[in-house]
Short mmCIF file of C-alpha atoms in Angstrom, two decimals:
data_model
loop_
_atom_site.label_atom_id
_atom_site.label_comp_id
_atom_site.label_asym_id
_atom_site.label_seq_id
_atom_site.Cartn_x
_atom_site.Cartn_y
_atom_site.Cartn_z
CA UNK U 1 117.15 62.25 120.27
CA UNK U 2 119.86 60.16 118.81
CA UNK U 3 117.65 57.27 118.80
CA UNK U 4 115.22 58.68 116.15
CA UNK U 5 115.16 58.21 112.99
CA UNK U 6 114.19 61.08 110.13
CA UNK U 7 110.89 60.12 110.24
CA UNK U 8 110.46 60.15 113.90
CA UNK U 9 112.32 63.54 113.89
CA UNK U 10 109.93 65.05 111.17
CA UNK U 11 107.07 63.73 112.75
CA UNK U 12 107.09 64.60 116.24
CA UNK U 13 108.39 67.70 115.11
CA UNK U 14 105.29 68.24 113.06
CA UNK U 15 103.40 66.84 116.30
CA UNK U 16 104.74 69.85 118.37
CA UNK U 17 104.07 72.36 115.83
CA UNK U 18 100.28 71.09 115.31
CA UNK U 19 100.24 71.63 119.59
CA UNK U 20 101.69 75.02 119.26
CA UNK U 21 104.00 73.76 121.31
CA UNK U 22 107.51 75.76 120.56
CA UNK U 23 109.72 73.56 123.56
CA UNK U 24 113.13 75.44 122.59
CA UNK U 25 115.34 72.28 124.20
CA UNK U 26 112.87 69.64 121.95
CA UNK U 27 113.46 71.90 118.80
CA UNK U 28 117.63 72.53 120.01
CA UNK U 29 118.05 68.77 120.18
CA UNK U 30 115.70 68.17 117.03
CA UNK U 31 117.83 70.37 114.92
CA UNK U 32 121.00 68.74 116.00
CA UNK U 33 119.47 65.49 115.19
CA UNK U 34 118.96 66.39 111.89
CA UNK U 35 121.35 68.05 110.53
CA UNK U 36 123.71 65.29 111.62
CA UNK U 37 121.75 62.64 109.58
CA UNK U 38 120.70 65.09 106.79
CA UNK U 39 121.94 62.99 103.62
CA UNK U 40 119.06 60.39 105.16
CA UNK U 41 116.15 62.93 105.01
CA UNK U 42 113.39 62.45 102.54
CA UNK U 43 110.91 64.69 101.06
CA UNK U 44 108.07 64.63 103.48
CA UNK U 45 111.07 64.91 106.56
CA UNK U 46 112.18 67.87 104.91
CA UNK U 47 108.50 69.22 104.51
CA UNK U 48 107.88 68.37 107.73
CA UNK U 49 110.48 69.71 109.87
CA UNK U 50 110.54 73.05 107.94
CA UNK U 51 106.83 73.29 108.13
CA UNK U 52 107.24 73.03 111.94
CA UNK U 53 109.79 75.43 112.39
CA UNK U 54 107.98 77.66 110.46
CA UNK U 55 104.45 77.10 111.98
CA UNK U 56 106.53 78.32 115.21
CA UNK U 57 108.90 80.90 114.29
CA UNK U 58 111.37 78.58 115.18
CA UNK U 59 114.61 80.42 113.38
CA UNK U 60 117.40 77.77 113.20
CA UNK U 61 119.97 79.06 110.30
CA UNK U 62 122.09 75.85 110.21
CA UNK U 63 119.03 73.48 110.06
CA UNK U 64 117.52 75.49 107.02
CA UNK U 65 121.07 75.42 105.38
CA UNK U 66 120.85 71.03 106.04
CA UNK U 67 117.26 70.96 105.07
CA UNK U 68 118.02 72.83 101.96
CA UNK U 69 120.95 71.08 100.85
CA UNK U 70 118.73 67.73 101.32
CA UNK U 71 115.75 69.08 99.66
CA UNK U 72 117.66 70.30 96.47
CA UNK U 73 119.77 66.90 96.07
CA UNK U 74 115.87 64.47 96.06
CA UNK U 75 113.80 67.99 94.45
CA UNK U 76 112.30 65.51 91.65
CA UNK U 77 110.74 63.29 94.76
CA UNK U 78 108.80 66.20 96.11
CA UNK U 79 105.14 66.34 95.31
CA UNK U 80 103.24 69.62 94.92
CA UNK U 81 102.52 69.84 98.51
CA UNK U 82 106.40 69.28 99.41
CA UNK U 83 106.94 72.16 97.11
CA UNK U 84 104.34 74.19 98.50
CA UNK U 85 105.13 73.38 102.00
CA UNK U 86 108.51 74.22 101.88
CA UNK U 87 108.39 77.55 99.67
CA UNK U 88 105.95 78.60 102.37
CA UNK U 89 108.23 77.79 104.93
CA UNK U 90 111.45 79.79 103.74
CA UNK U 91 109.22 82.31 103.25
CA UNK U 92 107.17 82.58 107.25
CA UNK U 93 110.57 82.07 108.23
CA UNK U 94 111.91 84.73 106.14
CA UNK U 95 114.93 82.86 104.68
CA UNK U 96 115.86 83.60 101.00
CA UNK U 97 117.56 80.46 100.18
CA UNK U 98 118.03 81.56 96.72
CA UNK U 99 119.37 78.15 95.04
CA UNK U 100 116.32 76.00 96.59
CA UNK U 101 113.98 78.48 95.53
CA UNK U 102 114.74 78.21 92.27
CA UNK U 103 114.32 74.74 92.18
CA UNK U 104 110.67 74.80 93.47
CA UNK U 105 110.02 77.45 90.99
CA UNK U 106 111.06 75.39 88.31
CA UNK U 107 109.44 72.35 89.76
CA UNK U 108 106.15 73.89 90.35
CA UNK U 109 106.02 75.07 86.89
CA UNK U 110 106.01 71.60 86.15
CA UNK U 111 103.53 69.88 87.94
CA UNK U 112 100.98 72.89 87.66
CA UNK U 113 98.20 71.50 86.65
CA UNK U 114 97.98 68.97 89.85
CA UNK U 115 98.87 71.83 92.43
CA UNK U 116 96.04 72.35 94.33
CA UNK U 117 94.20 75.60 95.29
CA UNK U 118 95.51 75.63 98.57
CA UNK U 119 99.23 74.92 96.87
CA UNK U 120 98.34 77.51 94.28
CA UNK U 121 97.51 80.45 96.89
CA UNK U 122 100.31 79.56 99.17
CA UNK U 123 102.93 79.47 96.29
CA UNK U 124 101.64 83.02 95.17
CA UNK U 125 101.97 84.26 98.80
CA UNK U 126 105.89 83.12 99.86
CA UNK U 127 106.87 84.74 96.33
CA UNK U 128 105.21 87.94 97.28
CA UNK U 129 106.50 87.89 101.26
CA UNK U 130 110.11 86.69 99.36
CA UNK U 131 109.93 89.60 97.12
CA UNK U 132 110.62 87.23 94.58
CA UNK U 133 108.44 88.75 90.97
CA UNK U 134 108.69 85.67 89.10
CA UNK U 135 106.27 86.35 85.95
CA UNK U 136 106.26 82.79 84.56
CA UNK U 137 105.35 81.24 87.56
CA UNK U 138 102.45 83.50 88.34
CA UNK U 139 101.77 83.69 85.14
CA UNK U 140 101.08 79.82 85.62
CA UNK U 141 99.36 80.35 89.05
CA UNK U 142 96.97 82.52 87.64
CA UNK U 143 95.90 80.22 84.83
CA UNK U 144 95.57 77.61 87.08
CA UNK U 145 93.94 79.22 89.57
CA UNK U 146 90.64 80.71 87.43
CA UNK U 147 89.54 76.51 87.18
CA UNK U 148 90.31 76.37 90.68
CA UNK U 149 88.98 79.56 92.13
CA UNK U 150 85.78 77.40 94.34
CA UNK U 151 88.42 75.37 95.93
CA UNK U 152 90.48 78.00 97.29
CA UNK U 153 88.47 79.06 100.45
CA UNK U 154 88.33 82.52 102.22
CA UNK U 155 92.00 82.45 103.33
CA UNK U 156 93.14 81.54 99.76
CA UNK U 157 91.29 83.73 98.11
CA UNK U 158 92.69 86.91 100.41
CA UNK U 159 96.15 85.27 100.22
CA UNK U 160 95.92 84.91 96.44
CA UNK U 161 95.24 88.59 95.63
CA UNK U 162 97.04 89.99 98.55
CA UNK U 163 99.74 88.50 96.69
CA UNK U 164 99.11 90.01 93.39
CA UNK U 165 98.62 93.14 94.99
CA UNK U 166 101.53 93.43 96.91
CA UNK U 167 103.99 92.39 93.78
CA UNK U 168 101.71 94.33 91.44
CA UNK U 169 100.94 91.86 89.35
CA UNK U 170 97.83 92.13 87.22
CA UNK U 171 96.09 89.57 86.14
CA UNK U 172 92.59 91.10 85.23
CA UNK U 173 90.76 87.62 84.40
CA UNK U 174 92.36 86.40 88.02
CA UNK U 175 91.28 89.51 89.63
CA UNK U 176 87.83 89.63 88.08
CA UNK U 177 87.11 85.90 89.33
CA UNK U 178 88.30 86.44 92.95
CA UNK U 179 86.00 89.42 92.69
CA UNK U 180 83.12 87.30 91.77
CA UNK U 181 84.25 84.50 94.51
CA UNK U 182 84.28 86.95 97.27
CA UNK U 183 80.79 87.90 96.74
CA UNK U 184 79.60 85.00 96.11
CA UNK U 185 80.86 83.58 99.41
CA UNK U 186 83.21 85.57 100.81
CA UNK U 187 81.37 88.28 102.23
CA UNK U 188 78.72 86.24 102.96
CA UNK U 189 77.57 86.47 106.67
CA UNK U 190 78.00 82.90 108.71
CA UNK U 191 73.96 83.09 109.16
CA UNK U 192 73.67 82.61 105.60
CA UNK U 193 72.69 79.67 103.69
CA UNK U 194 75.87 77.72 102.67
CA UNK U 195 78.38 80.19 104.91
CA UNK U 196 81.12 78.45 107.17
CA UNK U 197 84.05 79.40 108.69
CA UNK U 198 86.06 77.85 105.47
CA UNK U 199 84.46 79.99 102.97
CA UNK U 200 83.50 83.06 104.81
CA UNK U 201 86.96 86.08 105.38
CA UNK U 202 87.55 86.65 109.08
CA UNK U 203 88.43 90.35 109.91
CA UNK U 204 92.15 90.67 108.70
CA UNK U 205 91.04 88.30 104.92
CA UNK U 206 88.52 91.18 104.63
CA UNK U 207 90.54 94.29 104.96
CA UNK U 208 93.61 92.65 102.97
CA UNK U 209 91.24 91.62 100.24
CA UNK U 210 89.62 95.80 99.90
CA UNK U 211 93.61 96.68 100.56
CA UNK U 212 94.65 94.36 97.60
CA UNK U 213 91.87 95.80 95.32
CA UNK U 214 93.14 99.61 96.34
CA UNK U 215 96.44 99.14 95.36
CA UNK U 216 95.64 97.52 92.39
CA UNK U 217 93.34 100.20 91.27
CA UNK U 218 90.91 97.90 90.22
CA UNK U 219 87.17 99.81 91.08
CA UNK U 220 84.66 97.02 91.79
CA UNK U 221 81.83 99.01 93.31
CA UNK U 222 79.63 95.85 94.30
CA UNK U 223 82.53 94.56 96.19
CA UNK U 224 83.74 97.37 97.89
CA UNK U 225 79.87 97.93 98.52
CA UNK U 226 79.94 94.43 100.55
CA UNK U 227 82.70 95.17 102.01
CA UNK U 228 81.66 98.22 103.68
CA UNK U 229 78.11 96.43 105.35
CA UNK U 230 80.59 93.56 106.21
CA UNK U 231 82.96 96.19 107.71
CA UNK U 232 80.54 98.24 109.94
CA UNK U 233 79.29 94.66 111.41
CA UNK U 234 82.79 94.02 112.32
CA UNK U 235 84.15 96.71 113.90
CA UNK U 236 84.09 96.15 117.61
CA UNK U 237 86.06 93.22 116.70
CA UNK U 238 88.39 94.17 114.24
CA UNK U 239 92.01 94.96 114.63
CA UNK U 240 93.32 98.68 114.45
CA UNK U 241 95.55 97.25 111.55
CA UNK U 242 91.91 95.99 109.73
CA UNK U 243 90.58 98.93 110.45
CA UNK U 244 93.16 101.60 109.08
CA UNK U 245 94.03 99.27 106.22
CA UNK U 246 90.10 98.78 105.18
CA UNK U 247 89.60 102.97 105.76
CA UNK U 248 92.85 103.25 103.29
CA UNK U 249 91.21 101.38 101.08
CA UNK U 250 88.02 103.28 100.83
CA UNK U 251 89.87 106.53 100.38
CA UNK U 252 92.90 105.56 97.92
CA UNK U 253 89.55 103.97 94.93
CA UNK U 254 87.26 106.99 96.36
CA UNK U 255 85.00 104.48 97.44
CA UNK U 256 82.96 103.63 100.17
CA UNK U 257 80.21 105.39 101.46
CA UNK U 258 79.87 107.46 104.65
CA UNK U 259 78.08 105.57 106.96
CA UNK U 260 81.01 103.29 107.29
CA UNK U 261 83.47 105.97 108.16
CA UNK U 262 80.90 107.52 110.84
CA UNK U 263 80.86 103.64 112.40
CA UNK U 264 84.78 103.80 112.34
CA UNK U 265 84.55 107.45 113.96
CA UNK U 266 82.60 106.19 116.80
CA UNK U 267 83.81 102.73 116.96
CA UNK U 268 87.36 103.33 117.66
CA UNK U 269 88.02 106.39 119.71
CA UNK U 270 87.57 104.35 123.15
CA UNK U 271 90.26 101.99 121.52
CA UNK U 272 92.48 104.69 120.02
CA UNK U 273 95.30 103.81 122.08
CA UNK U 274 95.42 100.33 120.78
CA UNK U 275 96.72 102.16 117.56
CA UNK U 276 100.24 102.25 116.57
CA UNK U 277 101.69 105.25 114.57
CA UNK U 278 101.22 103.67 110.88
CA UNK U 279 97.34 102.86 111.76
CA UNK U 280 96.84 106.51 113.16
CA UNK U 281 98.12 108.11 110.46
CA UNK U 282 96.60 105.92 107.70
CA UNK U 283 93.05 106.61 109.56
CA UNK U 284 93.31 110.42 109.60
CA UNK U 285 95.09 110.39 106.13
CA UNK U 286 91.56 108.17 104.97
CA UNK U 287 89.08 110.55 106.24
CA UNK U 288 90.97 114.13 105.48
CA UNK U 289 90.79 112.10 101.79
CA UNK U 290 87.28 111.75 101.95
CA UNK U 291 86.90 115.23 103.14
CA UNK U 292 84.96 113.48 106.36
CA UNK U 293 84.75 115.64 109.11
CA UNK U 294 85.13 114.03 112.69
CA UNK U 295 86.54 116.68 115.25
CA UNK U 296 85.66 113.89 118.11
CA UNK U 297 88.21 111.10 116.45
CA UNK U 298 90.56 114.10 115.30
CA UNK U 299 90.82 114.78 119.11
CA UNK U 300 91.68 111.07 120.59
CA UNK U 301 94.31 110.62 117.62
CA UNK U 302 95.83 114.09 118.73
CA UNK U 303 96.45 112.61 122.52
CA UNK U 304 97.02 109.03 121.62
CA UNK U 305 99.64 110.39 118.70
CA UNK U 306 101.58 112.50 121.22
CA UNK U 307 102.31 109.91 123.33
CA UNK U 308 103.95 107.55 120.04
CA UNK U 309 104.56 111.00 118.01
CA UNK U 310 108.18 110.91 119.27
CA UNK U 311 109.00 107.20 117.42
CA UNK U 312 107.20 108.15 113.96
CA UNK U 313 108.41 108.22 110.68
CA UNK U 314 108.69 110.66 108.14
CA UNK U 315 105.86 109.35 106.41
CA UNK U 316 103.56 109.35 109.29
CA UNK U 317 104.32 112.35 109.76
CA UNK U 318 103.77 113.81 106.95
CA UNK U 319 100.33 112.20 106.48
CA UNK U 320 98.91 113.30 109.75
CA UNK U 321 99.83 117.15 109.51
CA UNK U 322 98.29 116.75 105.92
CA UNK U 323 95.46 115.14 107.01
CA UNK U 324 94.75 117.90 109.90
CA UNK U 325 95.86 120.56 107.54
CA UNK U 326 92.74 119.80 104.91
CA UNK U 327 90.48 119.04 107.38
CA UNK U 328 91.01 122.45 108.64
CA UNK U 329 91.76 121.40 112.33
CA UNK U 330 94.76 123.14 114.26
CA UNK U 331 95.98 121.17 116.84
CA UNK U 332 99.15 123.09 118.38
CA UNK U 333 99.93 120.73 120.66
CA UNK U 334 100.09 117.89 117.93
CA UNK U 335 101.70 120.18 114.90
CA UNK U 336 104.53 120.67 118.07
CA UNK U 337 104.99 117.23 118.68
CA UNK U 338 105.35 116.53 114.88
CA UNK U 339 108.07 119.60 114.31
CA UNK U 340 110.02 117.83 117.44
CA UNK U 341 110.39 114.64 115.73
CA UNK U 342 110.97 116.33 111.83
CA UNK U 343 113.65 118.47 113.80
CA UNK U 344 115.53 114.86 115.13
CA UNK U 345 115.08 113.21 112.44
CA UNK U 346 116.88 116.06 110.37
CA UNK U 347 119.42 116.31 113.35
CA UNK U 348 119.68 112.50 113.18
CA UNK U 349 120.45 112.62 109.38
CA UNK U 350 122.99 115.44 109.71
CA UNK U 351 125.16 113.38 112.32
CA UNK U 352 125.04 109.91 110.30
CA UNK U 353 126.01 112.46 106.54
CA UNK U 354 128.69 114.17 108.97
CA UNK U 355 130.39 110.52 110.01
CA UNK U 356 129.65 109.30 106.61
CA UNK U 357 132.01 111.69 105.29
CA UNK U 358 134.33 112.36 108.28
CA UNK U 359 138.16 111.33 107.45
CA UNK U 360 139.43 107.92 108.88
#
C-alpha cells in the first residue's frame, strides 16, 4: 500500500465501496496509507475515501480526524459535490466533526445556486441525522430546492422532507411542492406511463414521506389518499418498520381510510414476529387511535409482545396497555407481562438514584 499514491488510495477505495466489498485488512492498510501522506490529499481523495468508508460503515476515528484536517486546510477547492459528499459522509458515519462542518456549511451557502438536487437533498439529510438545525442553510436549501424539485427523484424527494420533518423545519412552499411532486410521480405505479425505478418511492421512501407529513402536521388529503392505495399494494412486501411507521401516520393526521388498516390487519399477523417492540406498539397505538377494532391482530401482538415484552421501554409500554385499554380488550397475560417490566424498570431506577447518591 505504500506504493500508492492519494489518488490510487481514493480510488480503489471508492472501487471497493462501489463492490460492496468491506475487506477490513484492504481498508486497515488503506487508512494507514493515508493518514501518513494526508498533507498530499486533494479534494476528490478526501471525497472519495470518506465516501467509501461511509458507503461501508467502515468506522476509522483517526482517518476521519486526517481526512478532516486535509479537507478543512484546501475547503475553497471542493466543488458542491465534495461538499455534499463529505457532509453525507460524517453524517452515515455518525461523526460530528464540528470544525469541518462548519466549513461546508459556510461553503455550501456559497455555491447554492450550482448545488444540485441530489447535493441539495443529501445536504438537508446529514444536517438532520447530525442534529445540526442550521436555519440559514436550509433556509437556502429550500429556496433552491422549489426550481429544482423535478430533478430530485423519489429518494430525494423522501430524503428532503424526511429531513424537514425530523428537524421540524417548515417550509410550507417546500412542503407544498414535494406534495405536488410525489403525486405527480411519486406514487405513481411502475406500470404507468413515464414511471421508473428513479422517480417512483420504494417501500421505506413511501412510509418516511406519510411519516414526514404526520409529524409536520401538514393534512394533504390527496396525498395521504395515494398513499394509502400505494400502501395496501405493498404490503406483503413492506417492512414491519414501513408498515408501523405508515399506520402512525394515518392515525397521528386522522387520516386514512379503513380499508387500509383491514389490509394491514390481515397482512401482517403471519409476520408478527418479524416485529420489534417499537413497531408493535406503534401498530396497536395506530388502530386503538382510529378506534379500529381487530381482536385477530390484537391476539398475535399479545404472543409475539410477550416474548420481547421483557426488553421494552417505557414508552412502548405505555402505548400498548393504552392501546388495549381503549380498544376495550383485556389481555391478562399481556397487562402481566407489561407490570413485570414497569416493576424493573422502577427497581432499575431505584438502584442507579440509590448509587447516585450513595457516599464515596
Amino acid at each position: 500500500m505504500s506504493d500508492f499514491d492519494p489518488q490510487g488510495l481514493s480510488g480503489t477505495s471508492w472501487a471497493f465501496a462501489q463492490l460492496g466489498m468491506a475487506d477490513e485488512p484492504f481498508f486497515a492498510a488503506m487508512a494507514a496509507a493515508a493518514i501518513e501522506r494526508q498533507d498530499e490529499l486533494r479534494a476528490q481523495e478526501v471525497s472519495n475515501i470518506a465516501w467509501s468508508c461511509a458507503k461501508l460503515r467502515y468506522k476509522h476515528p483517526p482517518l476521519i480526524e486526517a481526512l478532516a484536517a486535509a479537507a478543512m486546510n484546501i475547503i475553497d477547492e471542493f466543488t458542491s459535490q465534495h461538499l455534499s459528499n463529505t457532509q453525507w459522509s460524517l453524517a452515515r458515519l455518525e461523526y460530528c466533526h464540528q470544525p469541518l462542518l462548519a466549513l461546508i456549511s459556510q461553503c455550501a451557502m456559497t455555491k447554492i445556486s450550482i448545488l444540485t438536487a441530489q447535493d441539495l437533498c443529501s445536504t438537508a439529510w446529514s444536517l438532520a441525522i447530525l442534529e445540526m438545525k442550521n436555519w440559514p442553510l436550509m433556509n437556502c436549501i429550500a429556496t433552491a430546492a422549489l426550481d429544482k424539485i423535478q430533478a430530485c427523484g423519489a429518494q430525494g424527494i423522501a430524503n428532503l422532507v424526511w429531513a424537514c420533518a425530523t428537524m421540524l423545519y417548515v417550509h410550507t412552499p417546500l412542503i407544498d411542492a414535494i406534495a405536488h411532486e410525489a403525486l405527480r410521480t411519486c406514487l405513481l405505479p411502475l406500470s404507468a406511463p413515464g414511471a421508473t425505478v428513479w422517480n417512483t418511492f420504494k417501500s421505506q421512501e413511501q412510509a418516511n414521506t406519510a411519516w414526514a407529513f404526520a409529524r409536520l402536521a401538514v393534512r394533504n388529503e390527496p396525498l395521504y389518499e395515494a398513499v394509502s392505495a400505494s400502501s395496501i399494494q405493498r404490503l406483503p412486501q413492506a417492512s414491519p418498520q414501513d408498515i408501523s411507521s405508515t399506520a402512525w401516520a394515518f392515525a397521528k393526521q386522522a387520516l386514512g381510510d379503513l380499508p387500509f388498516f383491514d389490509a394491514v390487519s390481515v397482512t401482517v399477523q403471519p409476520r408478527i414476529s418479524q416485529f420489534n417492540g417499537q413497531e408493535l406498539a406503534n401498530t396497536v397505538w395506530a388502530f386503538a387511535t382510529k378506534l379500529v377494532q381487530a381482536e385477530p391482530l390484537l391476539e398475535v401482538v399479545a404472543e409475539a409482545a410477550l416474548t420481547k415484552v421483557s426488553t421494552w421501554r417505557p414508552q412502548e409500554l405505555a402505548n400498548t396497555a393504552w392501546a388495549y385499554a381503549r380498544l376495550g380488550v383485556l389481555n391478562a397475560e399481556l397487562l402481566d407481562g407489561i407490570t413485570d417490566r414497569l416493576l424493573t424498570l422502577r427497581a432499575g431506577m431505584s438502584e442507579s438514584a440509590l448509587a447516585a447518591n450513595s457516599p464515596t
